[in-house]
Amino acid sequence: MLRYANPSFVLRFVKPAIPICAGLTAILLAVGLYLVFFVAPADYQQGETVRIMYIHVPAAWLGMFAYMVMSSAALGTLVWRHPVADAAQKSAAPLGAMFTFVCLVTGSLWGKPMWGTYWVWDARLTSMLVLLLIYLALIALWQTIEEPQRAAKAAAVMTLVGLVNIPIIKFSVDWWNTLHQPASVFTTSGPAIYSSMLWPLLIMAVGATFLFLTLHMMSIRNEILRRRLDRLTHLAVAAGEARGTASFEPAR
Amino acid sequence: MRLKAQKLCIDRGGRRIVEGADFDLSDGQALIVAGPNGAGKSTLLRAIAGLLPIAAGALDLDGEAEDIASVLHYIGHAEGMKPALSVGENLAFWGAFLARDGKRGRSPADALGAFGLAHVLDIPAGYLSAGQKRRAALARLLVAPRPIWLLDEPTTALDVRSQGALGQVMAEHRAGGGMIMAATHSPLGLEGAGELRLGIAA
Amino acid sequence: MSGPLSSLVRREIAIARRIGGGGSMGVVFLLVLVTIVPFAIGPDLNLLRRIGPAILWIASLLAMLLGLDRLFQADWEDGSLDQLQLGATPLEAVVFVKCLAHWATTALPLVVAAPLMGLLMAQEPESMLGIGVSLLVGSPAMTFIGAVGAAATVSLRRGGLLMALLVLPLCIPALIFGVSAANAAAGGTVPFLTPLAVLAALTLASGALCPFAAAALLRRLGE
């Protein structure tokens, strides 16, 4: 398994994999969006705004999926100390943050006609907001620690601490929210999903997943190349100096 | 130009570090500040640069006590290089900031070349080794022309070749009428330099 | 455009951009603070609407303190501060320019972000505009006052906390008139421009005086 995690192997693998995934993403999202706008029915209660759901739900799903990817990579970092796991971890954080952010924005747009305001402290949205904060903090951690191995280890531990914490946060937020106001558009008592809505949703979700995979692979590739560039820069700095290998002369 | 000090006394942390230092330096001359560790060599150079107050005595340039700091270069232990900026950007900034009356010196590439560092021009300073960083700091002497150079242990971390390059740069500076005052333990190759011996103040 | 001060501005902004973090970290910190408030006081939108401008001002003030301890510290550690005193430019002008560059890279993102976070606090558009304008006018005062604290604690390893202790009490006037202006924009009896004018005066006065205090502290560092 470690053989496949060799950075050169990864670079060779993603070269054809990126265009394939990108193509699948384009097809799935094109079909999905067509179904969303021209086939799926408007909701009898929510009207056209229900179409936001087809972006909102996949974004929420990927915001959490990215955290799972990041946690698996964090295990790879801690157990095998592998540079590709570091790169996978580092690359997943901004993508997860982006999808979570999209989820929050679409959620508040969806909520506007319901609540009359862009944001209420709804339990689900609030949990996603906390997830976004965790992502942003991890990104800041990556940015602040300059040495990549040390950053990877610190981020890995924080990611796993976050993983354990997320269910607790979710539970606490739910409890906090029910204390104050039970109403929510997103509760399970919402409109039942018919198959005419389910298919577009599934296709959008799969398309968004491929979008994530494409971007993740591109980002991992960039990270591997960035580390190579760093190494080459060190070599270039040394290259201008007098050459010589280390030698040792014993005392007489 | 003539830099003259009479009975210079400098305090640091409430203690007198330098007591009654006299020297006289004019165009093309060099002065080596010698003395054991703790004798106040660095303190003296910092005080001349205006980074420490002078407790007693007189320091004047051509009879004036004003504005000595803006005609001199001070190379201390810290390099003043930002790791995030390229070596060339660092030097270009100091060239612009330390320029006197808008007069620029040699280009960063040229100045680095004098110390055998032309290949790091576009590389962030954070990548440099200790000796390379020191040479990049010394290249600052050339990007902004200033007549007086105060050098605090300039050969720290320098290999033999770079020491030679520094010797040549200093000789050229003196040939052009510049003055050098260096605190050092190692011979710098400054021909005909005077010596100011500092003792530990009682 | 290659004078000493303009090259200093360009250098400061280039460093902030390369290192990154400074500005964006402040915005994230602001978001964290704004997020935890409702967990403590409850998600009642009417209450949040009323206290929103105050929360955003306090959060912005704290977020601004975040990077301020590094304002002179990095230059002090790497010897740049010595070199900055050797230029023909007075140290007061150097401090002033460094404050402006620091404000542009760390406070300006907050000025833009804070009104948007007003959305989380159920703020009306007028109120969001009021928060933005009052922060725009008041935040330079906090940077200038903070610069004095940063200069006083520059050589201390754990200077950040001490700096906050020194600076926060001095920022109270800016906080009072800033929140007052932001509240006035949301409605109320006080006209918007009255507290805003006082806030502008605070900024101008601190901009004129604080660089002298900070430069005096920095000159005394070696002793």
XYZ file of C-alpha atoms in Angstrom:
677
model
C 0.000 0.000 0.000
C 2.831 2.381 0.819
C 4.254 1.823 -2.643
C 1.203 3.553 -4.085
C 1.655 6.469 -1.773
C 4.981 7.364 -3.339
C 4.806 11.017 -4.493
C 6.079 10.226 -8.003
C 3.485 7.472 -8.348
C 0.787 9.874 -7.221
C 1.892 12.436 -9.797
C 1.787 9.781 -12.537
C -1.647 8.587 -11.350
C -3.347 11.982 -11.139
C -2.149 13.097 -14.561
C -4.794 11.041 -16.431
C -7.174 10.863 -13.452
C -7.711 14.618 -13.221
C -9.132 15.099 -16.752
C -11.316 11.992 -16.385
C -12.772 13.190 -13.097
C -13.152 16.721 -14.455
C -15.072 15.369 -17.447
C -17.367 13.285 -15.243
C -17.936 16.322 -13.041
C -18.924 18.455 -16.016
C -21.334 15.841 -17.398
C -22.951 15.061 -14.037
C -23.380 18.695 -13.068
C -24.736 19.605 -16.512
C -27.312 16.801 -16.388
C -28.047 17.542 -12.745
C -28.605 21.257 -13.315
C -30.813 20.541 -16.315
C -32.957 18.236 -14.195
C -33.021 20.758 -11.350
C -34.210 23.652 -13.464
C -36.365 21.986 -16.098
C -37.586 18.662 -14.760
C -37.849 18.826 -10.989
C -41.126 20.359 -9.803
C -41.400 23.495 -7.728
C -42.531 22.878 -4.183
C -46.188 23.665 -3.516
C -45.256 25.485 -0.329
C -41.800 26.897 -0.983
C -42.182 27.556 -4.691
C -39.096 27.985 -6.858
C -36.795 28.536 -3.893
C -36.818 24.826 -3.231
C -34.340 24.504 -6.100
C -31.660 25.929 -3.806
C -31.834 22.595 -2.022
C -30.061 20.887 -4.935
C -26.971 22.963 -4.255
C -27.391 23.256 -0.501
C -27.703 19.587 0.357
C -24.752 18.347 -1.763
C -22.631 21.182 -0.372
C -23.515 20.171 3.180
C -22.756 16.561 2.393
C -19.371 17.424 0.898
C -18.524 19.781 3.733
C -18.748 16.758 6.008
C -17.276 14.310 3.487
C -14.168 16.488 3.186
C -13.711 16.254 6.935
C -13.812 12.462 6.696
C -11.201 12.552 3.925
C -9.096 14.897 6.001
C -9.381 12.655 9.072
C -8.322 9.564 7.096
C -5.346 11.472 5.733
C -4.561 12.647 9.263
C -4.367 8.999 10.335
C -2.013 8.409 7.408
C 0.160 11.267 8.586
C 0.313 10.044 12.156
C 0.680 6.315 11.474
C 2.831 6.207 8.319
C 4.297 9.732 8.408
C 3.734 9.888 4.727
C 4.184 13.123 2.718
C 1.261 12.275 0.407
C -1.032 11.934 3.430
C 0.213 15.372 4.560
C -0.625 16.798 1.155
C -4.063 15.126 1.119
C -4.806 16.516 4.544
C -3.663 20.020 3.712
C -5.573 20.051 0.412
C -8.856 18.848 1.885
C -9.188 21.700 4.391
C -9.787 24.632 1.987
C -12.110 22.485 -0.136
C -14.119 21.453 2.901
C -14.264 25.066 4.016
C -15.467 26.115 0.575
C -18.276 23.543 0.417
C -19.313 24.346 3.982
C -19.368 28.028 3.114
C -21.518 27.341 0.036
C -23.834 25.320 2.261
C -24.153 28.244 4.682
C -24.739 30.831 1.970
C -27.338 28.736 0.163
C -28.921 27.893 3.508
C -29.337 31.524 4.414
C -30.660 32.350 0.924
C -33.130 29.522 1.242
C -34.095 30.705 4.704
C -34.668 34.333 3.716
C -38.216 33.846 2.365
C -39.058 31.499 5.254
C -37.651 33.494 8.145
C -37.752 36.991 6.666
C -34.082 37.351 7.521
C -30.895 35.831 6.152
C -29.825 34.092 9.294
C -31.487 32.554 12.288
C -29.503 30.428 14.677
C -31.028 27.251 13.325
C -29.426 24.127 14.828
C -28.241 22.555 11.579
C -26.885 25.727 10.036
C -25.199 26.676 13.291
C -23.470 23.295 13.448
C -22.238 23.855 9.899
C -20.976 27.287 10.943
C -18.958 25.684 13.739
C -17.593 23.178 11.211
C -16.523 26.120 9.032
C -14.713 27.645 12.008
C -12.851 24.375 12.586
C -11.823 24.284 8.924
C -10.653 27.898 8.999
C -8.634 27.309 12.158
C -6.920 24.300 10.561
C -6.121 26.341 7.446
C -4.625 29.022 9.676
C -2.554 26.335 11.407
C -1.211 25.140 8.053
C -0.365 28.689 7.074
C 1.374 29.552 10.305
C 3.728 26.603 10.821
C 6.361 26.901 8.135
C 7.977 23.513 8.384
C 5.652 21.116 6.495
C 6.223 17.959 8.580
C 5.597 19.748 11.833
C 2.515 21.486 10.414
C 1.183 18.139 9.167
C 1.541 16.498 12.552
C -0.069 19.377 14.443
C -2.910 19.604 11.922
C -3.438 15.839 12.032
C -3.817 15.802 15.806
C -6.145 18.810 15.720
C -8.196 17.217 12.928
C -8.718 14.045 14.946
C -9.519 16.005 18.105
C -12.085 17.845 15.994
C -13.448 14.550 14.671
C -14.147 13.333 18.193
C -15.575 16.700 19.091
C -17.922 17.186 16.141
C -20.685 14.837 17.393
C -20.449 16.474 20.812
C -20.706 19.914 19.234
C -23.653 18.757 17.143
C -25.415 17.392 20.211
C -24.716 20.511 22.272
C -25.897 22.845 19.545
C -29.096 20.853 19.106
C -29.724 20.938 22.831
C -28.958 24.671 23.008
C -31.283 25.309 20.111
C -34.258 23.365 21.428
C -33.942 25.344 24.645
C -34.689 28.481 22.737
C -36.724 27.878 19.630
C -37.791 24.612 18.076
C -38.861 25.927 14.656
C -36.770 25.015 11.652
C -37.352 24.717 7.935
C -34.967 21.846 7.776
C -36.573 19.540 10.322
C -37.487 16.057 9.205
C -41.146 16.977 9.153
C -40.448 18.942 5.977
C -41.961 17.999 2.623
C -41.498 14.346 1.739
C -39.118 13.880 -1.122
C -40.625 12.432 -4.272
C -38.577 10.565 -6.821
C -38.858 13.502 -9.237
C -36.842 15.441 -6.665
C -34.672 12.588 -5.474
C -33.005 11.838 -8.814
C -31.770 15.353 -9.521
C -30.555 15.554 -5.933
C -28.598 12.314 -6.186
C -27.039 13.303 -9.504
C -26.049 16.689 -8.109
C -24.550 15.024 -5.064
C -22.486 12.601 -7.141
C -21.430 15.461 -9.453
C -20.351 17.554 -6.495
C -18.413 14.591 -5.107
C -16.528 14.279 -8.383
C -15.929 18.019 -8.302
C -14.368 17.549 -4.872
C -12.226 14.638 -6.070
C -10.992 16.604 -9.090
C -10.074 19.650 -7.036
C -8.549 17.516 -4.316
C -6.281 15.700 -6.745
C -5.227 18.979 -8.364
C -4.472 20.426 -4.981
C -2.460 17.375 -3.872
C -0.456 17.592 -7.078
C 0.247 21.271 -6.445
C 1.316 20.521 -2.891
C 3.749 17.795 -4.013
C 5.171 20.114 -6.656
C 5.418 22.944 -4.127
C 7.529 20.748 -1.838
C 9.749 19.790 -4.758
C 10.182 23.442 -5.641
C 11.156 24.120 -2.048
C 13.781 21.372 -2.179
C 15.118 22.629 -5.498
C 15.361 26.167 -4.133
C 17.499 24.881 -1.267
C 19.712 23.113 -3.806
C 19.964 26.260 -5.927
C 21.021 28.297 -2.907
C 23.770 25.803 -2.136
C 24.797 25.284 -5.771
C 26.454 28.677 -6.123
C 28.891 27.920 -3.341
C 32.170 26.000 -3.574
C 31.465 22.307 -4.185
C 32.725 19.482 -2.084
C 31.518 16.478 -0.163
C 31.892 16.027 3.547
C 35.234 14.561 4.553
C 36.882 13.798 7.808
C 40.516 14.039 8.745
C 41.439 12.247 11.958
C 43.625 13.890 14.538
C 47.209 12.743 14.492
C 35.227 64.079 6.432
C 36.495 63.515 9.908
C 34.861 61.583 12.734
C 36.284 62.469 16.093
C 35.513 61.213 19.580
C 36.773 62.668 22.828
C 36.415 60.983 26.219
C 33.393 59.021 25.049
C 31.492 57.298 27.870
C 28.576 54.942 27.322
C 26.269 53.393 29.898
C 24.104 50.367 29.480
C 21.675 49.008 32.041
C 22.880 51.562 34.574
C 26.498 50.401 34.243
C 29.354 52.248 32.563
C 30.495 50.009 29.710
C 32.823 52.303 27.787
C 34.928 54.848 29.639
C 36.874 57.646 28.010
C 37.310 56.361 24.456
C 39.232 58.671 22.129
C 39.665 58.258 18.405
C 40.082 60.230 15.259
C 39.126 58.906 11.858
C 39.365 60.701 8.531
C 38.951 59.937 4.825
C 40.380 56.603 3.738
C 41.362 55.523 7.229
C 40.391 52.416 9.107
C 40.186 51.746 12.798
C 40.069 48.377 14.499
C 38.281 48.268 17.820
C 39.899 45.552 19.888
C 39.475 44.259 23.385
C 38.348 41.223 25.341
C 34.733 40.034 25.429
C 32.601 42.445 27.375
C 34.928 45.370 26.795
C 32.145 47.263 25.051
C 33.139 46.996 21.394
C 29.579 46.430 20.189
C 28.271 49.032 22.622
C 30.668 51.628 21.248
C 29.692 50.943 17.646
C 25.983 51.076 18.474
C 26.452 54.365 20.300
C 28.287 55.883 17.347
C 25.417 54.750 15.116
C 23.043 56.621 17.408
C 21.329 53.458 18.614
C 22.510 54.056 22.184
C 22.803 57.374 23.987
C 26.225 58.789 24.789
C 26.534 59.423 28.519
C 29.491 61.790 28.444
C 32.159 63.045 26.086
C 31.889 64.366 22.562
C 31.391 62.755 19.179
C 31.421 64.979 16.132
C 31.620 64.800 12.375
C 33.580 67.692 10.849
C 32.928 69.589 14.042
C 29.150 68.977 13.960
C 27.422 66.612 16.357
C 24.215 66.346 14.303
C 23.157 63.768 11.797
C 26.008 61.311 12.161
C 23.637 58.348 11.806
C 22.656 59.203 8.263
C 26.195 59.065 6.865
C 27.078 55.665 8.211
C 26.373 52.004 7.727
C 26.065 49.746 10.721
C 26.402 45.985 10.319
C 25.488 44.332 13.593
C 24.806 40.767 14.605
C 21.288 40.683 13.147
C 21.052 40.846 9.388
C 17.903 42.909 8.849
C 16.724 40.558 6.107
C 13.058 39.580 5.858
C 12.800 35.839 5.199
C 9.621 36.226 3.138
C 11.155 38.662 0.648
C 13.748 37.728 -1.926
C 17.327 38.765 -1.233
C 17.094 41.214 -4.132
C 13.898 42.786 -2.745
C 15.495 43.113 0.674
C 18.537 44.880 -0.739
C 16.502 47.070 -3.080
C 14.462 48.250 -0.104
C 17.516 49.089 1.986
C 19.063 50.770 -1.030
C 16.041 53.048 -1.321
C 15.595 53.567 2.405
C 19.221 54.272 3.275
C 19.984 56.375 0.191
C 21.389 59.809 0.976
C 19.872 62.669 -1.015
C 18.352 60.141 -3.411
C 21.785 58.873 -4.487
C 21.657 55.156 -5.236
C 24.617 52.821 -5.010
C 25.247 49.615 -6.898
C 22.334 47.449 -7.977
C 21.385 44.539 -5.674
C 22.618 42.035 -8.275
C 25.943 43.817 -8.538
C 26.358 44.134 -4.783
C 25.583 40.446 -4.255
C 28.050 39.599 -7.019
C 30.808 41.289 -5.042
C 30.236 38.717 -2.314
C 29.792 35.758 -4.670
C 26.046 35.591 -4.040
C 24.617 36.628 -7.414
C 22.737 33.321 -7.680
C 20.410 34.036 -4.733
C 19.059 37.364 -6.018
C 15.514 36.063 -6.582
C 15.421 33.564 -3.747
C 13.599 34.338 -0.471
C 16.095 35.276 2.240
C 14.656 32.560 4.476
C 16.485 29.942 2.406
C 19.942 31.363 3.118
C 22.485 29.791 5.459
C 24.013 31.839 8.276
C 27.104 32.735 6.260
C 25.074 33.612 3.175
C 22.774 35.810 5.216
C 25.773 37.611 6.650
C 27.152 38.191 3.137
C 23.761 39.477 1.962
C 23.802 41.902 4.902
C 27.298 43.026 3.905
C 26.019 43.614 0.360
C 23.841 46.324 1.912
C 27.055 48.357 2.303
C 27.186 48.661 -1.471
C 23.550 49.337 -2.418
C 23.463 52.646 -0.537
C 26.700 54.630 -0.653
C 27.651 55.964 2.775
C 31.136 57.115 3.780
C 31.461 55.562 7.239
C 31.134 51.814 7.808
C 30.709 50.463 11.318
C 31.230 46.715 11.228
C 30.588 44.573 14.282
C 32.389 41.232 13.867
C 31.861 41.276 10.102
C 33.598 37.962 9.514
C 31.281 35.940 11.774
C 30.159 32.812 9.881
C 32.174 33.777 6.781
C 34.368 31.233 5.000
C 37.895 32.117 3.834
C 36.805 33.034 0.329
C 34.114 35.410 1.566
C 36.567 36.988 4.000
C 38.751 37.717 0.992
C 35.785 39.270 -0.841
C 35.035 41.435 2.189
C 38.705 42.515 2.348
C 38.551 43.583 -1.275
C 35.293 45.490 -0.831
C 36.740 47.289 2.208
C 39.939 48.185 0.338
C 37.880 49.658 -2.526
C 35.787 51.634 -0.060
C 38.897 53.138 1.544
C 40.473 53.855 -1.831
C 37.374 55.895 -2.603
C 37.833 57.928 0.576
C 35.563 55.863 2.826
C 36.165 55.189 6.487
C 35.854 51.875 8.310
C 35.564 51.142 11.976
C 35.448 47.450 12.789
C 35.142 45.512 16.017
C 36.847 42.209 15.499
C 38.945 39.411 16.923
C 40.270 38.197 13.611
C 42.622 40.022 11.260
C 40.566 41.727 8.576
C 43.359 42.640 6.197
C 42.892 46.350 6.791
C 46.299 47.776 5.928
C 47.561 50.659 8.000
C 44.555 50.570 10.273
C 44.679 52.257 13.643
C 43.680 50.385 16.725
C 41.419 51.389 19.583
C 41.907 49.070 22.554
C 39.068 48.882 24.992
C 39.575 47.504 28.450
C 36.977 46.338 30.922
C 35.828 49.449 32.734
C 36.381 49.216 36.453
C 7.768 56.606 -6.381
C 10.967 55.234 -4.892
C 11.361 57.463 -1.864
C 12.217 55.848 1.439
C 8.660 55.954 2.784
C 6.925 54.664 -0.324
C 9.398 51.786 -0.508
C 8.682 51.100 3.161
C 4.949 50.916 2.408
C 5.565 48.523 -0.451
C 7.862 46.364 1.673
C 5.364 46.139 4.541
C 2.505 45.193 2.261
C 4.649 42.678 0.372
C 5.662 41.012 3.653
C 2.061 40.905 4.865
C 0.956 39.360 1.574
C 3.727 36.757 1.403
C 3.443 35.629 4.985
C -0.331 35.767 4.823
C -2.418 35.011 7.851
C -2.330 38.446 9.457
C -5.460 39.887 7.899
C -7.372 36.673 7.271
C -6.609 35.330 10.745
C -8.143 38.479 12.236
C -11.297 37.968 10.191
C -11.554 34.335 11.304
C -11.087 35.422 14.921
C -13.864 37.980 14.443
C -16.123 35.252 13.070
C -15.341 32.982 16.027
C -16.175 35.721 18.519
C -19.405 36.610 16.730
C -20.366 32.936 16.614
C -19.865 32.171 20.287
C -21.903 35.127 21.559
C -25.326 33.634 20.746
C -24.319 30.354 22.387
C -23.885 32.288 25.594
C -26.841 34.656 25.406
C -29.249 32.683 23.251
C -30.382 33.030 19.644
C -33.111 35.616 20.276
C -32.966 37.722 17.121
C -34.456 40.847 18.728
C -31.832 40.784 21.449
C -29.024 40.097 18.943
C -30.243 42.939 16.734
C -30.058 45.319 19.663
C -26.597 44.324 20.882
C -25.144 43.444 17.450
C -23.233 46.701 16.842
C -21.656 46.490 20.296
C -20.647 42.849 19.838
C -19.148 43.574 16.424
C -17.196 46.536 17.762
C -15.797 44.594 20.717
C -14.958 41.648 18.481
C -13.230 43.934 15.953
C -11.248 45.600 18.712
C -10.039 42.239 20.036
C -9.294 40.967 16.530
C -7.220 44.077 15.842
C -5.115 43.424 18.926
C -4.310 39.971 17.617
C -1.483 40.805 15.228
C -0.485 44.084 16.774
C 2.214 42.697 19.066
C 4.233 41.772 15.965
C 4.110 45.325 14.591
C 7.678 46.142 15.653
C 8.745 42.823 17.152
C 9.778 41.153 13.892
C 11.813 44.201 12.896
C 13.419 44.269 16.314
C 14.364 40.590 16.237
C 15.955 40.580 12.814
C 17.829 43.855 13.190
C 15.685 45.829 10.750
C 14.718 48.240 13.503
C 18.369 49.318 13.875
C 18.598 49.938 10.144
C 15.304 51.831 10.100
C 16.850 54.292 12.576
C 19.825 54.941 10.302
C 17.791 56.339 7.424
C 17.365 60.023 6.792
C 13.653 59.514 7.544
C 12.615 60.335 11.118
C 11.594 57.290 13.129
C 8.220 58.949 13.832
C 7.437 58.906 10.111
C 8.567 55.286 9.892
C 6.222 54.380 12.756
C 3.352 56.294 11.142
C 3.855 54.523 7.827
C 4.159 51.125 9.486
C 0.873 51.805 11.312
C -0.847 52.726 8.058
C 0.443 49.604 6.316
C -0.565 47.482 9.301
C -4.007 49.057 9.322
C -4.451 48.419 5.609
C -3.452 44.759 5.891
C -5.171 43.801 9.158
C -7.845 46.348 10.118
C -9.248 47.043 6.670
C -10.288 43.397 6.145
C -12.109 43.629 9.486
C -13.827 46.845 8.444
C -15.116 45.021 5.368
C -15.975 41.771 7.141
C -17.617 43.096 10.308
C -20.690 44.618 8.589
C -21.202 41.367 6.646
C -21.130 39.461 9.909
C -23.888 41.793 10.972
C -26.051 39.338 9.003
C -25.492 36.796 11.775
C -26.711 39.405 14.250
C -29.886 40.226 12.306
C -28.661 43.721 11.459
C -30.611 45.905 9.031
C -28.746 47.316 6.001
C -28.550 50.833 7.535
C -27.084 49.391 10.681
C -24.516 47.366 8.746
C -23.503 50.484 6.908
C -23.205 52.311 10.231
C -20.972 49.571 11.647
C -18.765 49.709 8.551
C -18.445 53.488 8.527
C -17.825 53.767 12.263
C -15.142 51.067 12.111
C -13.556 52.702 9.090
C -13.310 55.985 10.951
C -12.437 54.548 14.370
C -10.115 51.631 13.657
C -7.048 53.753 12.765
C -7.216 55.219 16.279
C -6.999 51.716 17.713
C -4.025 50.878 15.477
C -2.170 54.043 16.507
C -2.848 53.500 20.216
C -1.927 49.854 19.800
C 1.371 50.870 18.214
C 2.389 52.552 21.474
C 1.586 49.362 23.382
C 3.444 47.310 20.781
C 6.497 49.565 21.106
C 6.400 49.313 24.888
C 6.361 45.509 24.841
C 8.525 44.874 21.796
C 11.415 43.206 23.612
C 9.253 40.970 25.789
C 8.739 37.351 24.847
C 5.186 37.204 26.100
C 4.447 40.785 25.196
C 1.100 40.101 23.525
C -0.987 39.731 26.660
C 0.697 42.642 28.413
C 0.103 44.742 25.325
C -3.618 43.935 25.451
C -3.715 44.992 29.106
C -2.023 48.264 28.242
C -4.005 49.054 25.120
C -7.579 47.997 25.855
C -8.286 50.655 28.520
C -6.910 53.323 26.191
C -9.300 52.205 23.446
C -12.406 52.777 25.560
C -13.178 56.241 24.121
C -13.021 54.896 20.574
C -15.289 52.022 21.620
C -17.833 54.363 23.244
C -18.172 56.694 20.282
C -17.845 53.895 17.712
C -20.700 51.860 19.172
C -22.687 55.024 19.704
C -22.333 55.952 16.027
C -23.182 52.435 14.890
C -26.275 52.394 17.110
C -27.295 55.825 15.882
C -27.209 54.528 12.315
C -29.641 51.777 13.300
C -32.081 54.332 14.682
C -32.393 56.228 17.907
C -32.298 59.773 19.149
C -28.605 60.593 18.769
C -27.729 61.943 15.307
C -25.237 59.679 13.507
C -22.719 62.410 12.756
C -22.136 63.613 16.317
C -20.385 60.513 17.686
C -18.775 59.964 14.296
C -17.170 63.417 14.451
C -15.764 62.659 17.908
C -14.489 59.321 16.597
C -12.774 61.061 13.679
C -11.194 63.496 16.111
C -9.886 60.587 18.196
C -8.345 59.024 15.096
C -6.715 62.261 13.979
C -5.378 63.051 17.430
C -3.973 59.558 17.988
C -2.470 59.598 14.498
C -0.727 62.862 15.307
C 0.514 61.942 18.800
C 0.996 58.177 19.056
C 3.837 57.875 16.505
C 5.913 60.215 18.676
C 5.266 58.144 21.792
C 5.980 54.867 19.999
C 9.155 56.206 18.363
C 10.413 57.494 21.717
C 9.889 54.027 23.217
C 11.648 52.335 20.311
C 14.668 54.631 20.584
C 15.085 53.690 24.225
C 15.192 49.972 23.472
C 18.950 49.495 23.542
C 19.475 50.848 27.017
